[in-house]
Coordinates of C-alpha atoms in Angstrom, one line a residue:
X1 CA 0.0 0.0 -0.1
X2 CA 1.2 3.5 -0.8
X3 CA 0.6 6.8 0.9
X4 CA 0.7 10.3 -0.8
X5 CA 2.8 13.1 0.5
X6 CA 0.1 15.1 2.0
X7 CA -1.2 12.1 4.0
X8 CA 2.2 11.4 5.3
X9 CA 2.8 15.1 6.1
X10 CA -0.5 15.1 8.1
X11 CA 0.3 12.1 10.1
X12 CA 3.8 13.2 11.0
X13 CA 3.0 16.8 11.6
X14 CA 5.6 18.1 9.1
X15 CA 5.2 20.2 6.0
X16 CA 4.9 18.7 2.4
X17 CA 7.8 21.0 1.7
X18 CA 10.0 19.3 4.4
X19 CA 9.1 15.9 2.6
X20 CA 10.2 17.3 -0.7
X21 CA 13.3 18.5 0.8
X22 CA 14.0 15.1 2.3
X23 CA 13.5 13.6 -1.2
X24 CA 15.7 16.3 -2.8
X25 CA 18.6 15.7 -0.4
X26 CA 18.1 11.9 -0.7
X27 CA 17.4 11.4 2.9
X28 CA 13.9 9.9 2.2
X29 CA 13.0 9.1 -1.4
X30 CA 9.5 8.0 -1.9
X31 CA 9.1 4.4 -3.3
X32 CA 7.4 5.4 -6.4
X33 CA 6.3 8.6 -8.3
X34 CA 3.0 8.5 -10.2
X35 CA 2.8 9.6 -13.8
X36 CA 1.3 12.9 -12.6
X37 CA 4.3 13.5 -10.3
X38 CA 2.8 12.4 -6.9
X39 CA 5.2 10.9 -4.5
X40 CA 4.0 7.5 -3.1
X41 CA 5.5 6.5 0.2
X42 CA 5.6 2.8 1.4
X43 CA 5.4 1.4 4.9
X44 CA 9.2 0.9 4.7
X45 CA 9.6 4.6 3.6
X46 CA 7.6 5.6 6.7
X47 CA 10.0 3.4 8.9
X48 CA 12.8 5.3 7.5
X49 CA 11.0 8.7 8.2
X50 CA 10.5 7.5 11.8
X51 CA 14.2 6.9 12.1
X52 CA 15.0 10.3 10.6
X53 CA 12.8 12.0 13.1
X54 CA 14.3 10.0 16.0
X55 CA 17.8 11.2 15.0
X56 CA 16.5 14.9 14.5
X57 CA 15.2 14.8 18.0
X58 CA 18.7 13.9 19.2
X59 CA 20.0 17.1 17.1
X60 CA 21.8 15.1 14.3
X61 CA 22.2 17.1 11.2
X62 CA 20.3 15.9 8.1
X63 CA 23.4 14.9 6.2
X64 CA 24.7 12.8 9.0
X65 CA 21.3 11.1 9.5
X66 CA 21.5 10.1 5.8
X67 CA 25.0 8.7 6.2
X68 CA 23.8 6.7 9.2
X69 CA 20.8 5.2 7.6
X70 CA 22.7 4.5 4.4
X71 CA 25.4 2.7 6.1
X72 CA 25.1 -1.1 5.3
X73 CA 26.1 -1.8 8.9
X74 CA 23.1 0.2 10.3
X75 CA 21.0 -2.0 12.6
X76 CA 17.3 -0.8 12.9
X77 CA 16.8 -2.7 16.2
X78 CA 20.0 -1.6 17.9
X79 CA 19.3 2.1 16.8
X80 CA 15.8 1.9 18.3
X81 CA 17.3 0.8 21.5
X82 CA 19.9 3.6 21.5
X83 CA 17.1 6.1 20.7
X84 CA 15.2 4.9 23.7
X85 CA 18.2 5.1 25.9
X86 CA 19.2 8.4 24.8
X87 CA 15.8 9.9 25.0
X88 CA 15.5 8.5 28.5
X89 CA 18.7 10.3 29.4
X90 CA 17.5 13.6 27.6
X91 CA 14.3 13.3 29.6
X92 CA 16.1 12.8 32.9
X93 CA 18.4 15.7 32.1
X94 CA 15.5 17.9 31.4
X95 CA 13.5 16.9 34.4
X96 CA 16.6 17.8 36.5
X97 CA 16.8 21.2 34.7
X98 CA 13.1 21.8 35.5
X99 CA 13.6 21.0 39.2
X100 CA 16.6 23.5 39.2
X101 CA 14.3 26.0 37.7
X102 CA 11.5 25.5 40.2
X103 CA 14.1 25.6 43.2
X104 CA 15.3 28.9 41.8
X105 CA 11.8 30.4 41.4
X106 CA 11.2 29.3 45.1
X107 CA 14.4 30.8 46.0
X108 CA 13.7 34.2 44.2
X109 CA 10.1 34.4 45.5
X110 CA 11.0 33.5 49.0
X111 CA 14.0 35.9 49.0
X112 CA 16.5 33.4 50.2
X113 CA 19.8 32.4 48.6
X114 CA 19.9 29.1 46.9
X115 CA 22.6 26.7 47.7
X116 CA 25.4 27.2 45.1
X117 CA 25.8 23.4 44.6
X118 CA 22.1 22.9 43.9
X119 CA 22.2 25.8 41.4
X120 CA 24.3 23.7 39.1
X121 CA 23.6 20.0 40.0
X122 CA 21.5 19.5 36.7
X123 CA 24.4 20.7 34.7
X124 CA 27.1 18.4 36.4
X125 CA 28.8 16.0 34.0
X126 CA 29.6 13.9 37.2
X127 CA 25.9 13.4 37.7
X128 CA 25.4 12.5 34.0
X129 CA 28.3 9.9 34.2
X130 CA 26.7 8.5 37.5
X131 CA 23.4 7.9 35.9
X132 CA 25.2 6.1 32.8
X133 CA 27.2 3.9 35.3
X134 CA 23.9 3.0 37.1
X135 CA 22.1 2.4 33.7
X136 CA 25.0 0.2 32.7
X137 CA 24.8 -1.7 36.0
X138 CA 21.2 -2.3 35.6
X139 CA 21.5 -3.4 32.1
X140 CA 24.2 -6.0 33.2
X141 CA 22.0 -7.2 36.0
X142 CA 19.1 -7.5 33.6
X143 CA 20.8 -9.0 30.5
X144 CA 24.3 -10.3 31.9
X145 CA 27.7 -8.9 31.5
X146 CA 28.5 -10.8 28.3
X147 CA 25.3 -9.4 26.5
X148 CA 25.9 -5.9 27.5
X149 CA 29.6 -6.0 26.6
X150 CA 28.7 -7.4 23.2
X151 CA 26.2 -4.7 22.6
X152 CA 28.6 -2.1 23.8
X153 CA 31.4 -3.4 21.6
X154 CA 29.1 -3.7 18.5
X155 CA 27.5 -0.3 18.9
X156 CA 30.9 1.4 19.6
X157 CA 31.9 0.4 16.0
X158 CA 29.0 2.5 14.5
X159 CA 30.1 5.8 13.4
X160 CA 26.9 7.5 14.5
X161 CA 27.6 6.3 18.1
X162 CA 30.8 8.2 18.2
X163 CA 28.6 11.3 17.5
X164 CA 26.6 10.5 20.4
X165 CA 29.7 10.1 22.5
X166 CA 30.7 13.7 21.5
X167 CA 27.3 14.9 22.6
X168 CA 27.9 13.1 26.0
X169 CA 31.3 15.2 26.3
X170 CA 29.5 18.2 25.0
X171 CA 25.8 17.9 26.3
X172 CA 24.8 21.3 25.0
X173 CA 24.4 19.5 21.5
X174 CA 26.3 22.3 19.9
X175 CA 29.3 21.4 17.5
X176 CA 32.6 21.0 19.4
X177 CA 35.0 24.0 18.9
X178 CA 38.2 22.3 19.3
X179 CA 41.4 23.8 17.9
X180 CA 42.1 22.4 14.4
X181 CA 45.1 22.6 12.3
X182 CA 44.4 26.1 11.4
X183 CA 43.8 27.1 15.0
X184 CA 40.4 28.4 14.4
X185 CA 38.4 25.8 16.0
X186 CA 37.6 23.4 13.2
X187 CA 39.1 20.3 14.7
X188 CA 35.7 18.5 15.4
X189 CA 33.3 20.0 13.0
X190 CA 32.8 16.7 11.4
X191 CA 30.9 15.5 14.4

């Protein structure tokens, strides 16, 4: 069964123009185009679109998403598991920031100073690393050391995982600005 571009755009909540752009850059090609020029998307195309949106939610650039999805080593099941893990981390981080905002509001409204450590708790890389350690321990209890190590080894070889690792080091999600050969901060722009 096929779905026209307007139908897909309505389901997803994106514009027809966005779908046309994805087609133009080769990120999401429709399975077929009618004689009258209508793009027709298959169920498989919709699965790819879902992956695109998952990666976009994690702030990956479109070109990088295309490279990941076009990689013959791409494993959809593993990618879905990783999306889930990263989205849970993102949610937990945002919940921490919301708690800090709420504490700051109470502090401002109450006219009392906020504990300096509490002001920055949700921005702490130490807290993020602690959460990752706990997640890894839980996964090992649930699935066993061998299985977790196997998955970690397998996923570490995916080029897109390295992009995620960079985001772990630079959680703002912005491109890293490390000194490059020219000394102008272009050392890690490829991430």
